[in-house]
Short mmCIF file of C-alpha atoms and ligand atoms in Angstrom, two decimals:
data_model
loop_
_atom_site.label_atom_id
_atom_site.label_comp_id
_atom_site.label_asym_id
_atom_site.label_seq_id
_atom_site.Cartn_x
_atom_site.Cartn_y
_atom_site.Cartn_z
CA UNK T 1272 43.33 70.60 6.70
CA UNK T 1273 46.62 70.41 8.86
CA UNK T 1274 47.04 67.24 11.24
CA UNK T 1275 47.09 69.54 13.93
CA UNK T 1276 43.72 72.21 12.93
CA UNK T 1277 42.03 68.51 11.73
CA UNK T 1278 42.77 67.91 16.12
CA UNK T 1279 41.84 70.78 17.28
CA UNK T 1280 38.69 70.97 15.59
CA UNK T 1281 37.74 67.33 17.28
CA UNK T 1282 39.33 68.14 20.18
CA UNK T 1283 37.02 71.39 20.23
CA UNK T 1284 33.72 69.15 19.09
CA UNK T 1285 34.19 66.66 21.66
CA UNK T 1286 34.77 69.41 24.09
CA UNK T 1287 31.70 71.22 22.99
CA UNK T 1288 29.60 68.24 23.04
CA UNK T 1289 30.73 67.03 26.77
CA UNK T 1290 29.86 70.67 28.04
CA UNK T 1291 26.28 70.27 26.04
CA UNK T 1292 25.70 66.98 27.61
CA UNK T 1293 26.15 67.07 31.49
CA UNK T 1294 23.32 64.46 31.74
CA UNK T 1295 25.99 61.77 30.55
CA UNK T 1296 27.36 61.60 34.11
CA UNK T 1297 23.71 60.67 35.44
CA UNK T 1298 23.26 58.26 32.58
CA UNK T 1299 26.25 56.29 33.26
CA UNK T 1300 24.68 55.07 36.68
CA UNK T 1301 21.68 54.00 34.59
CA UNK T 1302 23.82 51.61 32.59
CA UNK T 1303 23.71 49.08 35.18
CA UNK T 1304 20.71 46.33 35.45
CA UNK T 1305 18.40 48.23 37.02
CA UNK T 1306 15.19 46.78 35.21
CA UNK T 1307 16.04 43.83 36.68
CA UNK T 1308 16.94 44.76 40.04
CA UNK T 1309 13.99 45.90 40.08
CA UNK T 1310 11.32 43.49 38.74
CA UNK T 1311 13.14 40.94 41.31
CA UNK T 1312 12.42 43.38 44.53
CA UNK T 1313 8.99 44.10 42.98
CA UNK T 1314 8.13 40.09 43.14
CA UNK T 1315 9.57 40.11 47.02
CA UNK T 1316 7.10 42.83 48.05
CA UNK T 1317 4.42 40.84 45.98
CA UNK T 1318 5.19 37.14 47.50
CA UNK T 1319 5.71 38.76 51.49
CA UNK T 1320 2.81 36.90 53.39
CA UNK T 1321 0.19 38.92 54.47
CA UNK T 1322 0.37 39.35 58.53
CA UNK T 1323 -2.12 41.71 59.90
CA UNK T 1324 0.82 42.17 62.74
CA UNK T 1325 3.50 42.32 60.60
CA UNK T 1326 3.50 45.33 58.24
CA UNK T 1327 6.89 45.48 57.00
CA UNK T 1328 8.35 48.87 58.56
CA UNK T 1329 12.09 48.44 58.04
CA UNK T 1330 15.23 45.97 57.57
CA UNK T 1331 18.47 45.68 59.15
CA UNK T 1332 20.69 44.30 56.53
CA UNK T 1333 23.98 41.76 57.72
CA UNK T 1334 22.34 39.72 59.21
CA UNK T 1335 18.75 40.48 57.13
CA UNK T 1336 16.05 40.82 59.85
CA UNK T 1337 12.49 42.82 59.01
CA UNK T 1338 11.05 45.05 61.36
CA UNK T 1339 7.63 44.28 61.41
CA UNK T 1340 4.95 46.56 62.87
CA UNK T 1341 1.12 46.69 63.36
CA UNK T 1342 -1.34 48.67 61.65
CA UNK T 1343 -1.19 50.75 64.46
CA UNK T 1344 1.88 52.08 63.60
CA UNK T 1345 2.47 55.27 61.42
CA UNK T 1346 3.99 53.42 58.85
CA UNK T 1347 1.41 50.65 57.89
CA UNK T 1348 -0.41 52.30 54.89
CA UNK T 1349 2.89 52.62 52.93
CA UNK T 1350 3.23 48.96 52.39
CA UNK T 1351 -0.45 48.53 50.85
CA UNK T 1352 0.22 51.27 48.90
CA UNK T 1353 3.29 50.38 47.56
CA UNK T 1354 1.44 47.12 46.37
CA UNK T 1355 -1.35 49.56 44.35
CA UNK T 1356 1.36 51.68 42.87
CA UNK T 1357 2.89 48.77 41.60
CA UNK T 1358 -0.28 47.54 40.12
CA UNK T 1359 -0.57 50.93 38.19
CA UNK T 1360 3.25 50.13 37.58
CA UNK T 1361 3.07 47.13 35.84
CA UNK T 1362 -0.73 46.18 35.09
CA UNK T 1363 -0.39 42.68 36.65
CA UNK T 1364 -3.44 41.99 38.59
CA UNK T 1365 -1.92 39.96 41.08
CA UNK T 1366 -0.46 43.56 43.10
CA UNK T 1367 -3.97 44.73 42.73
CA UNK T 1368 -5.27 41.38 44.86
CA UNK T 1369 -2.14 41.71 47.36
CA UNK T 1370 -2.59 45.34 47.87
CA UNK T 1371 -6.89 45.03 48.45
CA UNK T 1372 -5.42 42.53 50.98
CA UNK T 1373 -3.00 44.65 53.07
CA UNK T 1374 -5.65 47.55 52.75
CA UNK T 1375 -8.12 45.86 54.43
CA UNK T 1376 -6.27 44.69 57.27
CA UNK T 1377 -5.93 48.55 57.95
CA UNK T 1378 -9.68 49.73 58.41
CA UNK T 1379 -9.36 49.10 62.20
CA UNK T 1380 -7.85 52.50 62.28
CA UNK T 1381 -10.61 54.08 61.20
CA UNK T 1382 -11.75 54.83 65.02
CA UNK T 1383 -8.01 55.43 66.46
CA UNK T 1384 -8.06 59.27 67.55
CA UNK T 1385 -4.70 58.73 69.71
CA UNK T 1386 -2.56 59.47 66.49
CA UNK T 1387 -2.36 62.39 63.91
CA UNK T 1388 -0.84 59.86 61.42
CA UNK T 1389 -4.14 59.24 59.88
CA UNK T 1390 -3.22 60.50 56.55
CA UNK T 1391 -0.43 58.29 56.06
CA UNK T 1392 -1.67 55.24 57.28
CA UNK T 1393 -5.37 55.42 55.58
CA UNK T 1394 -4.85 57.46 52.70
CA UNK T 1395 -1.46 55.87 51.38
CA UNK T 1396 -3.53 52.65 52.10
CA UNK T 1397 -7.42 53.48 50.88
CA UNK T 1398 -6.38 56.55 48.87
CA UNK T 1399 -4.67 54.58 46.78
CA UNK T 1400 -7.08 52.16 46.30
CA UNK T 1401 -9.41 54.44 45.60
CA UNK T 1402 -7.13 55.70 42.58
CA UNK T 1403 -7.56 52.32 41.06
CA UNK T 1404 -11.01 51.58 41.48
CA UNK T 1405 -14.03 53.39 42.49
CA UNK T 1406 -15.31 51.26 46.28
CA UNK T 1407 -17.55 52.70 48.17
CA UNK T 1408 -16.13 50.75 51.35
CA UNK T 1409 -13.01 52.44 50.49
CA UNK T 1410 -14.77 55.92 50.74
CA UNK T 1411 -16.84 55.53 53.86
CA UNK T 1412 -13.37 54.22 55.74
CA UNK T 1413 -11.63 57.74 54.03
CA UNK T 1414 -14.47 59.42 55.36
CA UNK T 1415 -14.79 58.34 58.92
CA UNK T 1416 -10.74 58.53 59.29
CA UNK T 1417 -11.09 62.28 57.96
CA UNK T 1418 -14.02 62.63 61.18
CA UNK T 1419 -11.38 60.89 63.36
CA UNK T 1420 -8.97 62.98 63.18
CA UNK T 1421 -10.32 66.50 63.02
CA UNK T 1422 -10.95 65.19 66.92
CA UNK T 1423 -7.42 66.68 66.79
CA UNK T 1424 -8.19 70.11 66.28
CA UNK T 1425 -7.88 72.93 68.09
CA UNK T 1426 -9.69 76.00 67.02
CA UNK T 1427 -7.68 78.33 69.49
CA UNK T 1428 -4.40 76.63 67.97
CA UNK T 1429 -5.59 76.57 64.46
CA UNK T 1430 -4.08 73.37 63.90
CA UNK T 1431 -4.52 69.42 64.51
CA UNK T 1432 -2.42 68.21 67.27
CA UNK T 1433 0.55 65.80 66.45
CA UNK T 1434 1.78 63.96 69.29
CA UNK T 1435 0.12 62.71 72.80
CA UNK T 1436 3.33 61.98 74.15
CA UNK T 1437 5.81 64.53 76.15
CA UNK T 1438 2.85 66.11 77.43
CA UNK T 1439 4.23 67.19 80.32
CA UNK T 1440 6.74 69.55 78.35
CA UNK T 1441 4.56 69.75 75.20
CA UNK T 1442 1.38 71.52 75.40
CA UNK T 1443 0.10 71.02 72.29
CA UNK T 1444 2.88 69.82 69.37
CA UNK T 1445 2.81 70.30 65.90
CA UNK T 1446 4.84 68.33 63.29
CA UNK T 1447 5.75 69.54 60.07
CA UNK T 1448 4.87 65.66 58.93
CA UNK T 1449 1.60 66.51 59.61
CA UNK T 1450 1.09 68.42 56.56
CA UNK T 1451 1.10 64.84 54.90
CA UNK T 1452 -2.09 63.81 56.69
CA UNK T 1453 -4.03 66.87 55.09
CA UNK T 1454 -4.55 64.98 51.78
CA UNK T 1455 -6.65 62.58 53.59
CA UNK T 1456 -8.98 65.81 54.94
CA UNK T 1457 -9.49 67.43 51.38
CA UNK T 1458 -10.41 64.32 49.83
CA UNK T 1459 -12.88 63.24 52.95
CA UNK T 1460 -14.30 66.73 51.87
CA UNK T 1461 -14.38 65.60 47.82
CA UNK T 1462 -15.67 62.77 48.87
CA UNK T 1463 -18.85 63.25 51.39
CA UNK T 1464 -19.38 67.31 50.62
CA UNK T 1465 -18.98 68.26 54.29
CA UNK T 1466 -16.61 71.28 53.59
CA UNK T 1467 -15.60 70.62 57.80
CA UNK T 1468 -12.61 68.51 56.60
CA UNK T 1469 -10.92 71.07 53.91
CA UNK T 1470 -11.52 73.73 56.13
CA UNK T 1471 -9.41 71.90 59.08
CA UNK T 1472 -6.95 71.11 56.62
CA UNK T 1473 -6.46 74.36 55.33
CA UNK T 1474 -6.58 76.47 58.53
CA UNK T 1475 -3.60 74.13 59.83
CA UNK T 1476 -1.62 74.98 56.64
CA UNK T 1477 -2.01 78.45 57.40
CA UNK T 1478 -0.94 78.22 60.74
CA UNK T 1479 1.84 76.45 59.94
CA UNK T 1480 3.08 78.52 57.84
CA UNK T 1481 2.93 81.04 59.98
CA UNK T 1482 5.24 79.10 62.73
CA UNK T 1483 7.23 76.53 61.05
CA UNK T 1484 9.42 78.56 58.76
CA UNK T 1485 12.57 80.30 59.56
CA UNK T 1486 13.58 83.46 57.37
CA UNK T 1487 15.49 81.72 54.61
CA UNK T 1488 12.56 78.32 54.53
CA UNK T 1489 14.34 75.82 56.27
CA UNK T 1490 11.79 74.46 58.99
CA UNK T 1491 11.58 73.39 62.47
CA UNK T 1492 10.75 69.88 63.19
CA UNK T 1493 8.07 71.02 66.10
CA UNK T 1494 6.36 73.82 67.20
CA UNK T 1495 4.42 74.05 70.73
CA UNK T 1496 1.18 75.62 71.48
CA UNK T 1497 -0.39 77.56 74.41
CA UNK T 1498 -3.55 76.25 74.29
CA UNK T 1499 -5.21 79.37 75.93
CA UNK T 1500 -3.38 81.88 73.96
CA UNK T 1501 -2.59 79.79 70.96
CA UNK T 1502 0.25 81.50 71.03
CA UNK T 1503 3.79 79.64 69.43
CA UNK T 1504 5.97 79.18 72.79
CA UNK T 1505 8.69 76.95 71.83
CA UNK T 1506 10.62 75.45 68.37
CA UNK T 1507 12.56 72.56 68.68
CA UNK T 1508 13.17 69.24 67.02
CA UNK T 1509 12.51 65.55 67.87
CA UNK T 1510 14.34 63.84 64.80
CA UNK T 1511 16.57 66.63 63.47
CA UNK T 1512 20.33 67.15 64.82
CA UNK T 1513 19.72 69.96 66.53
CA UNK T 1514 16.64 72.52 67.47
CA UNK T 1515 18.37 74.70 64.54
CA UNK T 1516 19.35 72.34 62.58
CA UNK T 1517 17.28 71.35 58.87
CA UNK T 1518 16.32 67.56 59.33
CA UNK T 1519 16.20 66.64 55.55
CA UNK T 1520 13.23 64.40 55.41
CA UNK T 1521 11.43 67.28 57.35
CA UNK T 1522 12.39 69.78 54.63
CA UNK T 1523 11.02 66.94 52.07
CA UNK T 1524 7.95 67.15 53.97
CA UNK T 1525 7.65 70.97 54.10
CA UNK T 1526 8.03 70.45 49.97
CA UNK T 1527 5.42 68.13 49.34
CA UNK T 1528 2.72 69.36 52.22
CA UNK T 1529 2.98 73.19 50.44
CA UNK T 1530 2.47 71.45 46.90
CA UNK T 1531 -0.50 68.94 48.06
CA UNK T 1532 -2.38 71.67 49.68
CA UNK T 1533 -2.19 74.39 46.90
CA UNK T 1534 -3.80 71.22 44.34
CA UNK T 1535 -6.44 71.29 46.61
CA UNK T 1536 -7.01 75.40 48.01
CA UNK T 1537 -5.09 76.84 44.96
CA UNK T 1538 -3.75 79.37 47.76
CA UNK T 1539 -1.02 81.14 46.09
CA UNK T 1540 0.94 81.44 49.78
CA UNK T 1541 1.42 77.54 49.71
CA UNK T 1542 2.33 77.92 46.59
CA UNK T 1543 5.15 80.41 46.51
CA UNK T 1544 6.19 78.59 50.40
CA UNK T 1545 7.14 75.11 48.71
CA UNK T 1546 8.77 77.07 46.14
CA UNK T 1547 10.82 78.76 48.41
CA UNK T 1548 11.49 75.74 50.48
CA UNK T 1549 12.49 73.75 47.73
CA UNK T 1550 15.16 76.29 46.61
CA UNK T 1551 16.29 76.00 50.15
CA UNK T 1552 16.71 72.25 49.51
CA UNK T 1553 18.08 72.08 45.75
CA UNK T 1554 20.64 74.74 46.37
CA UNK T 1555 22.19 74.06 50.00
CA UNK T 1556 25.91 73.54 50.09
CA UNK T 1557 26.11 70.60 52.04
CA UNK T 1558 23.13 68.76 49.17
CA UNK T 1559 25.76 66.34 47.49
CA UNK T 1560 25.78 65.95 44.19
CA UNK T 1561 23.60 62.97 43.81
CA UNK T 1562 20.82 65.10 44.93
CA UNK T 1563 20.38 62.23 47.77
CA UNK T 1564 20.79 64.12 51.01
CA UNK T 1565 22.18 63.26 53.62
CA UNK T 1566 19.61 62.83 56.89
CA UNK T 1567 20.17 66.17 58.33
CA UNK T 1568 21.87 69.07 56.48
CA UNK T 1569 23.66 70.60 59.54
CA UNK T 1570 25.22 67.54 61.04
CA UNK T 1571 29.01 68.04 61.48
CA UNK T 1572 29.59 64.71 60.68
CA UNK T 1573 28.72 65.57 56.96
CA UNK T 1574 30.74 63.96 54.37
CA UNK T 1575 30.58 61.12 57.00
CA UNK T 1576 26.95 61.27 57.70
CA UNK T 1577 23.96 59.05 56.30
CA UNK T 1578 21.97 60.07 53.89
CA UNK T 1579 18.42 59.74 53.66
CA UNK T 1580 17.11 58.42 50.75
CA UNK T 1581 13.11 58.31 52.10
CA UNK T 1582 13.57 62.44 52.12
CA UNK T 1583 15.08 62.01 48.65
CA UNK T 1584 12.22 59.97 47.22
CA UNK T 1585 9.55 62.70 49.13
CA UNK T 1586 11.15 65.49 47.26
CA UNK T 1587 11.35 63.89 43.95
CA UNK T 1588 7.72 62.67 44.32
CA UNK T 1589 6.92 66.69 45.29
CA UNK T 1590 9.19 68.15 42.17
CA UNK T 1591 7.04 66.34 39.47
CA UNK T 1592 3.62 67.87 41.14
CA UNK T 1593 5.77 71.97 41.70
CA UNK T 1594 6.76 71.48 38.12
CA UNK T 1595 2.95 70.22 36.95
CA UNK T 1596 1.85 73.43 38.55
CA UNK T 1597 4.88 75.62 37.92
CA UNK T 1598 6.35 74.78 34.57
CA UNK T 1599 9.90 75.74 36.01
CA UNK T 1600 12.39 73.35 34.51
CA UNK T 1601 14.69 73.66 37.34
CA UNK T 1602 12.52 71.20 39.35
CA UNK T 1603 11.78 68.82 36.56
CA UNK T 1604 15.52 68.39 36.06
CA UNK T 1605 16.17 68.22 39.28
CA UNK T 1606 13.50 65.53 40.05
CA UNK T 1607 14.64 63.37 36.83
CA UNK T 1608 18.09 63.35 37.82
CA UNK T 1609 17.20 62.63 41.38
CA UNK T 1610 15.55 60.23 40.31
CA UNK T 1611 17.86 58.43 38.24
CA UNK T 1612 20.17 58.25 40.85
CA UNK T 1613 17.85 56.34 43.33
CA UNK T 1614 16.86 53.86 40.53
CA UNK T 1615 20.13 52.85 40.03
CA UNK T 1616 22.44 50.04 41.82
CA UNK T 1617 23.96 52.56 43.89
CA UNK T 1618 20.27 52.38 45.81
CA UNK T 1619 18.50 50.00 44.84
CA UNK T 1620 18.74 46.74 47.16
CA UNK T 1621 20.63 43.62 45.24
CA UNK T 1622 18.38 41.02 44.60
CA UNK T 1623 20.44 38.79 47.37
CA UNK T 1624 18.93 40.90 50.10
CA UNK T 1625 15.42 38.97 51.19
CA UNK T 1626 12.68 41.33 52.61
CA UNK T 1627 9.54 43.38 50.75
CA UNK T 1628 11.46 46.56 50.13
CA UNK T 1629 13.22 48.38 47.08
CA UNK T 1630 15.15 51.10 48.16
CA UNK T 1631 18.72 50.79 50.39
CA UNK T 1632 19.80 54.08 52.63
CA UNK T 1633 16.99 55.60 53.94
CA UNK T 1634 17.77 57.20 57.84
CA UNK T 1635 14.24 56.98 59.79
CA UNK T 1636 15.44 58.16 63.40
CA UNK T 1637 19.03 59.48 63.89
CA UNK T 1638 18.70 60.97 67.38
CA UNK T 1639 17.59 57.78 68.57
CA UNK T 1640 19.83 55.60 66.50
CA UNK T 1641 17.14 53.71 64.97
CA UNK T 1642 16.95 52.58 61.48
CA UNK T 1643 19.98 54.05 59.79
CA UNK T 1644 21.12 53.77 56.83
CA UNK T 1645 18.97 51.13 55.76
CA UNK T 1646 15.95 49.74 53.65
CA UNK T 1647 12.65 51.66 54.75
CA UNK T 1648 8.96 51.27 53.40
CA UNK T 1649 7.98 54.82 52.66
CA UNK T 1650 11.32 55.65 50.60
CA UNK T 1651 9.70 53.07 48.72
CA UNK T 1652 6.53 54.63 48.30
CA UNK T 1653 7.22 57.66 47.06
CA UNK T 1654 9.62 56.18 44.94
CA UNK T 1655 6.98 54.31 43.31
CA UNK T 1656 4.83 57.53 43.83
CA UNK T 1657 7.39 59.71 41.92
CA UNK T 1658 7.94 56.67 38.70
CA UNK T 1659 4.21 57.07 38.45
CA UNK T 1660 4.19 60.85 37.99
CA UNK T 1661 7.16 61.26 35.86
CA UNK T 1662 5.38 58.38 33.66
CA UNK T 1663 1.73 60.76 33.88
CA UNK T 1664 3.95 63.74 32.58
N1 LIG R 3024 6.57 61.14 60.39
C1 LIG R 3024 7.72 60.61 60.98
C2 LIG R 3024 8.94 60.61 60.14
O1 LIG R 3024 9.02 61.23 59.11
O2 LIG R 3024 9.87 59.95 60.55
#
């Protein structure tokens, strides 16, 4: 063979190869320490001190200051169950005491019918435990939540109410976040038999997805009720950019709420609605590359805009359970690769940042400039949440 057919053949090979092998780019960001980056923010959500005021919600990084919150707060189940994820993680008992800690600093919820966030806060917190260990405390505090917060329903409506707040403007407001909480109804039902709870839970994902959903599945952050009609009057937003605009971690929401409540009706609507909101998701222009969004996918400001890496996490978390149920590829890949890129140095906090949280970039509220850009507990628990699943798979 000539010198120049012997190059052109490796030329062609190497060529060849590189277009077989687009997962090399993804790879590359693996190549960094990542294992231990992450056993050393694992041990600083392990040695925080438990506070029953101080759930850690958030951090502001330069100068490092945590933003602690009560169990009050919507947020204050995601820190427990981080700590139980991580004792599924890594077998080491000492999460599993931590975690039964945290959890039961959360029980006084139980009563608190002033929020719709009961899903998150119990069920991220309880649920979880529940996962590792069958507690019959654990299921009579799922149990009375669940009761708790179909107070919240509205037959007329159809739905649970979100928010008390803005009531003056707001009849009766419906998140899409609240789709989350509906885990914690089907598995009151599992648990105790009274049917009451799935049947709330699903008539509320019906009637969202009636209202939420634009034609081509992005969705609106809230939609008011007329109580006496129950009638959809208005569709706005609270954290998005705009009333038309897709806030990202909203979307992720949409994604995860569809997937959740077909595992528990096997309704093929949900079904084929988080598959069409995902492909909203996966293929919009302004997704970069990463697969990391950024917080809202119509602000201007985009390339120049945060990103969101809690609605990243949410997705990725939601892929592995579409593609359990789906078998489509596309959001396997697309969760792996996702995933890869949050579990690499480009997101994961160095280990001379000192606060109980793994991930970096995570926007919580934009419109209200608070928490951007920065270190936020439930990024981390999904993130756990989705490391866990694509380990099950
Ligand atoms: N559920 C509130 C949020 O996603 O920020």
């Amino acid at each position: 063979m000539s010198k120049i057919n012997y190059f052109v053949l490796i030329t062609g090979f190497t060529l060849l190869f590189a277009a077989c092998k687009p997962e090399v780019k993804q790879q590359t960001l693996q190549t960094d320490n990542t294992e231990s980056l992450l056993e050393n923010r694992y041990q600083q959500l392990l040695n925080y001190p438990i506070d029953s005021l101080g759930f850690p919600r958030s951090m502001s990084l330069n100068p490092d200051s945590i933003h602690k919150a009560p169990s009050k707060d919507w947020t204050s189940g995601f820190f427990p169950g981080s700590l139980w994820q991580l004792y599924k993680l890594t077998g080491n008992e000492a999460y599993k005491e931590k975690a039964a800690q945290w959890t039961a600093l959360m029980e006084n919820q139980k009563y608190n019918d002033k929020t719709h966030d009961m899903g998150f806060k119990i069920y991220c917190s309880f649920g979880e435990g529940l996962k590792v260990e069958d507690n019959q405390f654990y299921k009579d505090v799922i149990v009375q939540s669940a009761k708790t917060l179909s107070t919240r329903f509205n037959k007329k409506v159809g739905s649970l109410r979100s928010w008390d707040f803005n009531s003056d403007i707001w009849e009766f407001p419906v998140i899409i976040d609240n789709m989350l909480n509906l885990e914690l109804l089907f598995e009151a039902t599992k648990i105790s038999g009274d049917s009451t709870y799935h049947k709330i839970a699903e008539t509320h994902a019906s009637t969202t997805l009636k209202n939420h959903f634009r034609p081509d599945n992005s969705i609106y952050h809230v939609v008011v009720y007329d109580t006496i009609t129950g009638v959809a009057k208005m569709k706005v937003t609270h954290q998005g950019f705009n009333d038309e605009s897709t806030w990202a971690r909203g979307q992720g929401w949409g994604i995860y709420g569809y997937t959740m409540a077909y595992r528990y009706t096997k309704n093929p609507a949900f079904l084929k609605q988080a598959e069409a909101t995902a492909k909203f998701y996966m293929e919009h222009k302004n997704l970069p590359e990463d697969g990391i969004p950024y917080w809202d996918f119509n602000d201007p400001a985009i390339p120049n805009a945060p990103r969101d890496a809690s609605a990243a996490a949410v997705v990725t978390s939601a892929m592995y359970e579409l593609y359990g149920f789906t078998k489509n590829t596309v959001y396997l890949d697309f969760a792996n690769k996702v995933l890869a890129n949050l579990n690499s140095s480009n997101y994961i906090l160095n280990d001379k940042v000192n606060g109980p949280f793994i991930l970096n970039h995570s926007t919580g509220n934009w419109p209200k400039n608070d928490e951007i850009d920065e270190p936020i507990s439930y990024a981390d628990y999904y993130f756990l949440e989705a490391l866990l699943r694509k380990k099950a798979l």
